[in-house]
PDB file of C-alpha atoms and ligand atoms in Angstrom:
ATOM      1  CA  MET C 240      12.118   7.964  14.377  1.00  0.00           C
ATOM      2  CA  SER C 241       9.209   5.732  13.361  1.00  0.00           C
ATOM      3  CA  ILE C 242       7.933   6.191   9.823  1.00  0.00           C
ATOM      4  CA  VAL C 243       4.388   5.423  10.938  1.00  0.00           C
ATOM      5  CA  ASN C 244       3.095   6.150  14.390  1.00  0.00           C
ATOM      6  CA  VAL C 245      -0.494   5.211  15.175  1.00  0.00           C
ATOM      7  CA  GLN C 246      -1.599   6.313  18.626  1.00  0.00           C
ATOM      8  CA  ASN C 247      -4.842   5.210  20.244  1.00  0.00           C
ATOM      9  CA  VAL C 248      -6.748   5.256  16.981  1.00  0.00           C
ATOM     10  CA  SER C 249     -10.423   4.325  16.894  1.00  0.00           C
ATOM     11  CA  ARG C 250     -12.643   4.238  13.838  1.00  0.00           C
ATOM     12  CA  ILE C 251     -16.335   3.619  14.256  1.00  0.00           C
ATOM     13  CA  TYR C 252     -18.662   3.003  11.326  1.00  0.00           C
ATOM     14  CA  ARG C 253     -22.243   3.910  12.067  1.00  0.00           C
ATOM     15  CA  GLN C 254     -25.026   2.464  10.002  1.00  0.00           C
ATOM     16  CA  ASP C 255     -28.615   3.017  11.079  1.00  0.00           C
ATOM     17  CA  SER C 256     -28.550   2.372  14.818  1.00  0.00           C
ATOM     18  CA  ILE C 257     -25.586  -0.007  14.704  1.00  0.00           C
ATOM     19  CA  ALA C 258     -22.040   1.141  15.430  1.00  0.00           C
ATOM     20  CA  VAL C 259     -19.137  -1.066  14.358  1.00  0.00           C
ATOM     21  CA  LYS C 260     -15.791  -0.408  16.018  1.00  0.00           C
ATOM     22  CA  ALA C 261     -13.587  -1.241  13.044  1.00  0.00           C
ATOM     23  CA  LEU C 262     -10.548  -0.059  15.037  1.00  0.00           C
ATOM     24  CA  ASN C 263     -10.663   0.095  18.799  1.00  0.00           C
ATOM     25  CA  ASP C 264      -7.847   2.088  20.440  1.00  0.00           C
ATOM     26  CA  VAL C 265      -5.080   0.760  18.194  1.00  0.00           C
ATOM     27  CA  SER C 266      -1.485   1.854  18.741  1.00  0.00           C
ATOM     28  CA  VAL C 267       1.419   0.682  16.599  1.00  0.00           C
ATOM     29  CA  ALA C 268       4.734   2.080  15.400  1.00  0.00           C
ATOM     30  CA  ILE C 269       6.441   1.034  12.181  1.00  0.00           C
ATOM     31  CA  GLU C 270      10.134   1.693  11.653  1.00  0.00           C
ATOM     32  CA  PRO C 271      11.779   2.738   8.373  1.00  0.00           C
ATOM     33  CA  GLY C 272      12.651  -0.230   6.169  1.00  0.00           C
ATOM     34  CA  GLU C 273      10.233  -2.660   7.823  1.00  0.00           C
ATOM     35  CA  PHE C 274       8.432  -5.341   5.813  1.00  0.00           C
ATOM     36  CA  THR C 275       5.308  -5.864   7.868  1.00  0.00           C
ATOM     37  CA  THR C 276       2.010  -7.647   7.377  1.00  0.00           C
ATOM     38  CA  LEU C 277      -1.358  -7.130   8.994  1.00  0.00           C
ATOM     39  CA  VAL C 278      -3.277 -10.385   9.331  1.00  0.00           C
ATOM     40  CA  GLY C 279      -6.579 -11.395  10.893  1.00  0.00           C
ATOM     41  CA  PRO C 280     -10.026 -12.698  10.049  1.00  0.00           C
ATOM     42  CA  SER C 281     -12.293 -10.943   7.585  1.00  0.00           C
ATOM     43  CA  GLY C 282     -13.677  -7.809   9.220  1.00  0.00           C
ATOM     44  CA  SER C 283     -10.862  -7.531  11.782  1.00  0.00           C
ATOM     45  CA  GLY C 284      -9.881  -4.038  10.619  1.00  0.00           C
ATOM     46  CA  LYS C 285      -6.910  -4.547   8.253  1.00  0.00           C
ATOM     47  CA  THR C 286      -8.195  -2.402   5.400  1.00  0.00           C
ATOM     48  CA  THR C 287      -9.475   0.202   7.841  1.00  0.00           C
ATOM     49  CA  LEU C 288      -6.012   0.491   9.408  1.00  0.00           C
ATOM     50  CA  LEU C 289      -4.265   0.745   6.014  1.00  0.00           C
ATOM     51  CA  ASN C 290      -6.735   3.444   4.970  1.00  0.00           C
ATOM     52  CA  GLN C 291      -5.906   5.362   8.136  1.00  0.00           C
ATOM     53  CA  ILE C 292      -2.144   5.130   7.603  1.00  0.00           C
ATOM     54  CA  GLY C 293      -2.585   6.068   3.940  1.00  0.00           C
ATOM     55  CA  ALA C 294      -4.613   9.181   4.801  1.00  0.00           C
ATOM     56  CA  LEU C 295      -7.553   7.856   2.773  1.00  0.00           C
ATOM     57  CA  ASP C 296      -9.787   8.009   5.820  1.00  0.00           C
ATOM     58  CA  GLU C 297      -9.759   9.763   9.195  1.00  0.00           C
ATOM     59  CA  PRO C 298     -10.002   8.336  12.710  1.00  0.00           C
ATOM     60  CA  ASP C 299     -12.771   9.197  15.167  1.00  0.00           C
ATOM     61  CA  SER C 300     -10.137   9.561  17.842  1.00  0.00           C
ATOM     62  CA  GLY C 301      -6.382   9.201  18.193  1.00  0.00           C
ATOM     63  CA  HIS C 302      -3.421  10.471  16.201  1.00  0.00           C
ATOM     64  CA  ILE C 303      -1.345   9.284  13.261  1.00  0.00           C
ATOM     65  CA  GLN C 304       2.026  10.516  12.058  1.00  0.00           C
ATOM     66  CA  VAL C 305       3.481   9.429   8.718  1.00  0.00           C
ATOM     67  CA  ALA C 306       7.029  10.295   7.654  1.00  0.00           C
ATOM     68  CA  GLY C 307       7.299  12.882  10.400  1.00  0.00           C
ATOM     69  CA  GLU C 308       4.020  14.599   9.618  1.00  0.00           C
ATOM     70  CA  GLU C 309       0.883  14.666  11.733  1.00  0.00           C
ATOM     71  CA  ILE C 310      -1.869  13.576   9.354  1.00  0.00           C
ATOM     72  CA  THR C 311      -4.802  13.712  11.748  1.00  0.00           C
ATOM     73  CA  GLY C 312      -6.936  16.739  11.075  1.00  0.00           C
ATOM     74  CA  LEU C 313      -5.225  17.663   7.790  1.00  0.00           C
ATOM     75  CA  SER C 314      -7.414  19.205   5.117  1.00  0.00           C
ATOM     76  CA  ARG C 315      -8.441  17.057   2.162  1.00  0.00           C
ATOM     77  CA  LYS C 316      -6.011  18.933  -0.064  1.00  0.00           C
ATOM     78  CA  LYS C 317      -3.064  18.456   2.295  1.00  0.00           C
ATOM     79  CA  ARG C 318      -3.856  14.767   2.591  1.00  0.00           C
ATOM     80  CA  THR C 319      -3.829  14.455  -1.194  1.00  0.00           C
ATOM     81  CA  ILE C 320      -0.433  16.127  -1.320  1.00  0.00           C
ATOM     82  CA  LEU C 321       0.898  13.869   1.429  1.00  0.00           C
ATOM     83  CA  ARG C 322      -0.265  10.778  -0.479  1.00  0.00           C
ATOM     84  CA  LEU C 323       1.303  12.018  -3.683  1.00  0.00           C
ATOM     85  CA  TRP C 324       4.730  12.638  -2.148  1.00  0.00           C
ATOM     86  CA  LYS C 325       5.047  10.078   0.618  1.00  0.00           C
ATOM     87  CA  ILE C 326       2.881   7.029  -0.034  1.00  0.00           C
ATOM     88  CA  GLY C 327       2.522   4.348  -2.713  1.00  0.00           C
ATOM     89  CA  PHE C 328      -0.592   2.171  -2.867  1.00  0.00           C
ATOM     90  CA  VAL C 329      -1.205  -1.317  -4.213  1.00  0.00           C
ATOM     91  CA  PHE C 330      -4.839  -2.380  -4.066  1.00  0.00           C
ATOM     92  CA  GLN C 331      -6.337  -5.817  -4.407  1.00  0.00           C
ATOM     93  CA  GLU C 332      -8.206  -4.750  -7.531  1.00  0.00           C
ATOM     94  CA  TYR C 333      -5.076  -3.099  -9.020  1.00  0.00           C
ATOM     95  CA  ASN C 334      -6.953   0.162  -9.768  1.00  0.00           C
ATOM     96  CA  LEU C 335      -5.089   0.755 -13.018  1.00  0.00           C
ATOM     97  CA  ILE C 336      -6.488   3.329 -15.401  1.00  0.00           C
ATOM     98  CA  GLY C 337      -8.038   1.254 -18.175  1.00  0.00           C
ATOM     99  CA  VAL C 338      -7.488   3.684 -21.037  1.00  0.00           C
ATOM    100  CA  LEU C 339      -3.793   4.229 -20.235  1.00  0.00           C
ATOM    101  CA  SER C 340      -0.959   1.886 -21.204  1.00  0.00           C
ATOM    102  CA  ALA C 341       1.174   0.158 -18.576  1.00  0.00           C
ATOM    103  CA  GLN C 342       3.807   2.821 -19.066  1.00  0.00           C
ATOM    104  CA  GLU C 343       1.343   5.702 -18.817  1.00  0.00           C
ATOM    105  CA  ASN C 344      -0.149   4.232 -15.646  1.00  0.00           C
ATOM    106  CA  VAL C 345       3.310   4.142 -14.089  1.00  0.00           C
ATOM    107  CA  GLU C 346       4.246   7.603 -15.360  1.00  0.00           C
ATOM    108  CA  TYR C 347       1.081   9.205 -14.096  1.00  0.00           C
ATOM    109  CA  VAL C 348       2.221   9.831 -10.530  1.00  0.00           C
ATOM    110  CA  LEU C 349       5.490  11.331 -11.813  1.00  0.00           C
ATOM    111  CA  MET C 350       3.489  13.619 -14.070  1.00  0.00           C
ATOM    112  CA  LEU C 351       1.446  14.785 -11.073  1.00  0.00           C
ATOM    113  CA  ARG C 352       4.722  15.526  -9.308  1.00  0.00           C
ATOM    114  CA  GLY C 353       5.856  17.643 -12.235  1.00  0.00           C
ATOM    115  CA  VAL C 354       8.682  15.389 -13.457  1.00  0.00           C
ATOM    116  CA  PRO C 355       9.612  16.360 -17.061  1.00  0.00           C
ATOM    117  CA  PHE C 356       8.391  14.121 -19.876  1.00  0.00           C
ATOM    118  CA  ARG C 357      11.703  12.501 -20.897  1.00  0.00           C
ATOM    119  CA  GLU C 358      12.759  11.828 -17.356  1.00  0.00           C
ATOM    120  CA  ARG C 359       9.464  10.240 -16.338  1.00  0.00           C
ATOM    121  CA  ARG C 360       9.302   8.139 -19.494  1.00  0.00           C
ATOM    122  CA  ALA C 361      12.807   6.786 -18.850  1.00  0.00           C
ATOM    123  CA  GLU C 362      12.074   6.114 -15.188  1.00  0.00           C
ATOM    124  CA  ALA C 363       8.794   4.313 -15.965  1.00  0.00           C
ATOM    125  CA  GLN C 364      10.590   2.097 -18.494  1.00  0.00           C
ATOM    126  CA  ARG C 365      13.355   1.300 -16.041  1.00  0.00           C
ATOM    127  CA  ILE C 366      10.936   0.329 -13.287  1.00  0.00           C
ATOM    128  CA  LEU C 367       8.728  -1.745 -15.644  1.00  0.00           C
ATOM    129  CA  ALA C 368      11.832  -3.678 -16.663  1.00  0.00           C
ATOM    130  CA  GLU C 369      12.654  -4.154 -12.989  1.00  0.00           C
ATOM    131  CA  VAL C 370       9.255  -5.794 -12.385  1.00  0.00           C
ATOM    132  CA  GLY C 371       9.714  -8.035 -15.445  1.00  0.00           C
ATOM    133  CA  LEU C 372       7.471  -6.234 -17.946  1.00  0.00           C
ATOM    134  CA  ARG C 373       9.990  -5.169 -20.575  1.00  0.00           C
ATOM    135  CA  GLY C 374       8.288  -5.217 -23.976  1.00  0.00           C
ATOM    136  CA  MET C 375       4.807  -4.804 -22.487  1.00  0.00           C
ATOM    137  CA  GLU C 376       5.018  -1.065 -21.812  1.00  0.00           C
ATOM    138  CA  GLN C 377       2.455  -0.116 -24.450  1.00  0.00           C
ATOM    139  CA  ARG C 378      -0.209  -2.661 -23.491  1.00  0.00           C
ATOM    140  CA  LEU C 379      -3.471  -1.590 -21.936  1.00  0.00           C
ATOM    141  CA  PRO C 380      -4.433  -3.225 -18.612  1.00  0.00           C
ATOM    142  CA  HIS C 381      -6.985  -5.535 -20.284  1.00  0.00           C
ATOM    143  CA  GLU C 382      -4.215  -6.853 -22.529  1.00  0.00           C
ATOM    144  CA  LEU C 383      -2.270  -8.058 -19.485  1.00  0.00           C
ATOM    145  CA  SER C 384      -2.848 -11.021 -17.153  1.00  0.00           C
ATOM    146  CA  GLY C 385      -3.886 -10.444 -13.539  1.00  0.00           C
ATOM    147  CA  GLY C 386      -0.336 -11.007 -12.335  1.00  0.00           C
ATOM    148  CA  GLN C 387       1.068  -8.620 -14.935  1.00  0.00           C
ATOM    149  CA  GLN C 388      -1.492  -5.974 -14.001  1.00  0.00           C
ATOM    150  CA  GLN C 389      -0.514  -6.359 -10.372  1.00  0.00           C
ATOM    151  CA  ARG C 390       3.147  -5.858 -11.390  1.00  0.00           C
ATOM    152  CA  VAL C 391       2.162  -2.627 -13.111  1.00  0.00           C
ATOM    153  CA  ALA C 392       0.390  -1.611  -9.887  1.00  0.00           C
ATOM    154  CA  VAL C 393       3.566  -2.351  -7.914  1.00  0.00           C
ATOM    155  CA  ALA C 394       5.681  -0.446 -10.451  1.00  0.00           C
ATOM    156  CA  ARG C 395       3.320   2.510 -10.127  1.00  0.00           C
ATOM    157  CA  ALA C 396       3.524   2.384  -6.328  1.00  0.00           C
ATOM    158  CA  ILE C 397       7.324   2.376  -6.235  1.00  0.00           C
ATOM    159  CA  VAL C 398       8.258   4.522  -9.243  1.00  0.00           C
ATOM    160  CA  SER C 399       8.185   7.685  -7.152  1.00  0.00           C
ATOM    161  CA  LYS C 400      10.325   6.084  -4.394  1.00  0.00           C
ATOM    162  CA  PRO C 401       7.754   6.828  -1.706  1.00  0.00           C
ATOM    163  CA  ALA C 402       8.699   6.581   1.954  1.00  0.00           C
ATOM    164  CA  ILE C 403       6.146   3.833   2.399  1.00  0.00           C
ATOM    165  CA  VAL C 404       4.125   1.428   0.261  1.00  0.00           C
ATOM    166  CA  LEU C 405       0.763   0.196   1.537  1.00  0.00           C
ATOM    167  CA  ALA C 406      -0.614  -2.924  -0.104  1.00  0.00           C
ATOM    168  CA  ASP C 407      -4.078  -4.299   0.646  1.00  0.00           C
ATOM    169  CA  GLU C 408      -4.107  -8.029  -0.151  1.00  0.00           C
ATOM    170  CA  PRO C 409      -1.742  -7.627  -3.107  1.00  0.00           C
ATOM    171  CA  THR C 410      -1.696 -11.344  -3.927  1.00  0.00           C
ATOM    172  CA  ALA C 411      -5.407 -12.075  -3.415  1.00  0.00           C
ATOM    173  CA  ASN C 412      -6.183 -12.490  -7.119  1.00  0.00           C
ATOM    174  CA  LEU C 413      -2.967 -14.230  -8.112  1.00  0.00           C
ATOM    175  CA  ASP C 414      -1.984 -17.883  -8.312  1.00  0.00           C
ATOM    176  CA  SER C 415       0.630 -18.934  -5.748  1.00  0.00           C
ATOM    177  CA  THR C 416       3.598 -18.882  -8.159  1.00  0.00           C
ATOM    178  CA  THR C 417       2.777 -15.393  -9.434  1.00  0.00           C
ATOM    179  CA  GLY C 418       2.040 -14.200  -5.905  1.00  0.00           C
ATOM    180  CA  ALA C 419       5.369 -15.535  -4.603  1.00  0.00           C
ATOM    181  CA  ALA C 420       7.273 -13.883  -7.472  1.00  0.00           C
ATOM    182  CA  LEU C 421       5.556 -10.577  -6.734  1.00  0.00           C
ATOM    183  CA  LEU C 422       6.393 -10.837  -3.040  1.00  0.00           C
ATOM    184  CA  ASP C 423      10.033 -11.596  -3.792  1.00  0.00           C
ATOM    185  CA  LEU C 424      10.069  -8.587  -6.065  1.00  0.00           C
ATOM    186  CA  MET C 425       8.763  -6.369  -3.269  1.00  0.00           C
ATOM    187  CA  ARG C 426      11.252  -7.878  -0.805  1.00  0.00           C
ATOM    188  CA  GLY C 427      14.031  -7.000  -3.257  1.00  0.00           C
ATOM    189  CA  LEU C 428      12.799  -3.416  -3.566  1.00  0.00           C
ATOM    190  CA  ASN C 429      12.559  -3.222   0.204  1.00  0.00           C
ATOM    191  CA  ALA C 430      16.170  -4.383   0.577  1.00  0.00           C
ATOM    192  CA  GLU C 431      17.537  -2.304  -2.308  1.00  0.00           C
ATOM    193  CA  HIS C 432      15.711   0.993  -1.909  1.00  0.00           C
ATOM    194  CA  GLY C 433      14.854   0.784   1.798  1.00  0.00           C
ATOM    195  CA  ILE C 434      11.163   1.384   1.025  1.00  0.00           C
ATOM    196  CA  THR C 435       8.941   0.458   3.975  1.00  0.00           C
ATOM    197  CA  PHE C 436       6.161  -1.998   3.077  1.00  0.00           C
ATOM    198  CA  VAL C 437       2.970  -2.679   5.006  1.00  0.00           C
ATOM    199  CA  PHE C 438       0.610  -5.358   3.657  1.00  0.00           C
ATOM    200  CA  SER C 439      -2.664  -6.806   4.650  1.00  0.00           C
ATOM    201  CA  THR C 440      -3.098 -10.430   3.741  1.00  0.00           C
ATOM    202  CA  HIS C 441      -4.866 -13.741   4.249  1.00  0.00           C
ATOM    203  CA  ASP C 442      -2.120 -15.500   2.323  1.00  0.00           C
ATOM    204  CA  PRO C 443       0.214 -17.761   4.359  1.00  0.00           C
ATOM    205  CA  MET C 444       2.862 -17.336   1.670  1.00  0.00           C
ATOM    206  CA  VAL C 445       2.913 -13.585   2.322  1.00  0.00           C
ATOM    207  CA  MET C 446       3.093 -14.074   6.101  1.00  0.00           C
ATOM    208  CA  GLU C 447       6.078 -16.404   5.690  1.00  0.00           C
ATOM    209  CA  ARG C 448       8.018 -13.676   3.931  1.00  0.00           C
ATOM    210  CA  ALA C 449       7.256 -10.916   6.411  1.00  0.00           C
ATOM    211  CA  ARG C 450       9.648  -9.953   9.177  1.00  0.00           C
ATOM    212  CA  ARG C 451       6.868  -8.723  11.395  1.00  0.00           C
ATOM    213  CA  VAL C 452       3.324 -10.057  11.540  1.00  0.00           C
ATOM    214  CA  ILE C 453       0.671  -8.021  13.357  1.00  0.00           C
ATOM    215  CA  HIS C 454      -2.490  -9.943  14.244  1.00  0.00           C
ATOM    216  CA  LEU C 455      -5.735  -7.990  14.347  1.00  0.00           C
ATOM    217  CA  ARG C 456      -9.010  -9.249  15.749  1.00  0.00           C
ATOM    218  CA  ASP C 457     -12.224  -7.291  16.193  1.00  0.00           C
ATOM    219  CA  GLY C 458     -10.427  -3.995  15.688  1.00  0.00           C
ATOM    220  CA  VAL C 459      -7.652  -4.558  18.218  1.00  0.00           C
ATOM    221  CA  ILE C 460      -4.058  -5.754  17.904  1.00  0.00           C
ATOM    222  CA  GLU C 461      -4.143  -9.168  19.497  1.00  0.00           C
ATOM    223  CA  ARG C 462      -0.445 -10.012  19.264  1.00  0.00           C
ATOM    224  CA  GLU C 463       2.533  -9.748  16.958  1.00  0.00           C
ATOM    225  CA  GLU C 464       5.467 -11.875  15.879  1.00  0.00           C
ATOM    226  CA  ARG C 465       8.912 -10.810  14.750  1.00  0.00           C
ATOM    227  CA  ARG C 466      11.302 -12.877  12.722  1.00  0.00           C
ATOM    228  CA  PRO C 467      15.015 -12.406  12.075  1.00  0.00           C
TER     229      PRO C 467
HETATM  230  N1  LIG Z 653     -17.406   1.869   4.746  1.00  0.00           N
HETATM  231  C1  LIG Z 653     -17.843   1.094   5.744  1.00  0.00           C
HETATM  232  N2  LIG Z 653     -19.076   1.269   6.288  1.00  0.00           N
HETATM  233  C2  LIG Z 653     -19.526   0.511   7.300  1.00  0.00           C
HETATM  234  N3  LIG Z 653     -18.806  -0.480   7.874  1.00  0.00           N
HETATM  235  C3  LIG Z 653     -17.569  -0.704   7.382  1.00  0.00           C
HETATM  236  C4  LIG Z 653     -17.030   0.049   6.296  1.00  0.00           C
HETATM  237  N4  LIG Z 653     -15.786  -0.408   6.013  1.00  0.00           N
HETATM  238  C5  LIG Z 653     -15.557  -1.397   6.881  1.00  0.00           C
HETATM  239  N5  LIG Z 653     -16.617  -1.596   7.715  1.00  0.00           N
HETATM  240  C6  LIG Z 653     -16.719  -2.565   8.818  1.00  0.00           C
HETATM  241  O1  LIG Z 653     -15.561  -2.408   9.634  1.00  0.00           O
HETATM  242  C7  LIG Z 653     -15.049  -3.670  10.041  1.00  0.00           C
HETATM  243  C8  LIG Z 653     -13.599  -3.802   9.576  1.00  0.00           C
HETATM  244  O2  LIG Z 653     -13.579  -3.879   8.162  1.00  0.00           O
HETATM  245  P1  LIG Z 653     -12.238  -3.985   7.307  1.00  0.00           P
HETATM  246  O3  LIG Z 653     -12.604  -3.793   5.899  1.00  0.00           O
HETATM  247  O4  LIG Z 653     -11.211  -3.109   7.878  1.00  0.00           O
HETATM  248  O5  LIG Z 653     -11.822  -5.519   7.588  1.00  0.00           O
HETATM  249  P2  LIG Z 653     -10.659  -6.385   6.936  1.00  0.00           P
HETATM  250  O6  LIG Z 653      -9.851  -6.941   8.076  1.00  0.00           O
HETATM  251  O7  LIG Z 653      -9.945  -5.601   5.902  1.00  0.00           O
HETATM  252  O8  LIG Z 653     -11.475  -7.591   6.274  1.00  0.00           O
HETATM  253  P3  LIG Z 653     -11.179  -8.439   4.930  1.00  0.00           P
HETATM  254  O9  LIG Z 653     -10.147  -9.447   5.335  1.00  0.00           O
HETATM  255  O10 LIG Z 653     -12.509  -9.069   4.637  1.00  0.00           O
HETATM  256  O11 LIG Z 653     -10.726  -7.501   3.870  1.00  0.00           O
HETATM  257  C9  LIG Z 653     -15.986  -4.708   9.464  1.00  0.00           C
HETATM  258  O12 LIG Z 653     -16.925  -5.056  10.461  1.00  0.00           O
HETATM  259  C10 LIG Z 653     -16.652  -3.988   8.319  1.00  0.00           C
HETATM  260  O13 LIG Z 653     -17.947  -4.503   8.068  1.00  0.00           O
HETATM  261 MG1  LIG Z 654      -9.789  -5.794   3.834  1.00  0.00          MG
END
């Protein structure tokens, strides 16, 4: 069974008298364990599609299932619960909580899930070591470089072993060496833990590492490539 199933989804943004079809009748299925990227020019609908899959936004028409659950038409509360238990997010701007340490940022989602203090502390430390941040657990986000902050964001997204991680331009603010290291890290987590990853990107280095590349243009899927 597909882990993500997007069926005939349209999303129209209306501003004044203008309507922009950010997604126009998009259908796509993503299988468990895939490492997929969404690519396309600025404004082609990548972020809009990720927001739909991540239950951060709702379509005007069509249906979406994630991890076996129909998410279209869910209440706000049920969507929050779905995100907490099924989905990890990595945003371009990291979205770390500035007043919390790296470790506390990573622990936070486990706390929301009710994981006991000792267990979540140990798990956050283990995952921070896995992303190469041993010794930096107590630093605040502003005491870390951009690449290190993005590693914390990745650690936070994967610490709860979600079914799927959605990453919107995760390497956009990183130099190519740091970006490549981060991608290899995510590839490793994909292979080891079987977590499904879906990225949006403009970065050729990210596309090279993806097994499946979905090309969007003007809110439609233009074509896709698959690699061994
Ligand atoms: N909140 C919004 N209100 C109005 N229009 C929006 C909104 N969000 C996106 N759009 C429009 O929807 C279209 C798709 O935007 P989207 O952000 O999905 O593109 P993108 O492929 O992620 O682009 P980029 O590569 O620049 O991040 C664009 O025309 C954009 O202007
Ligand atoms: Mg975008």
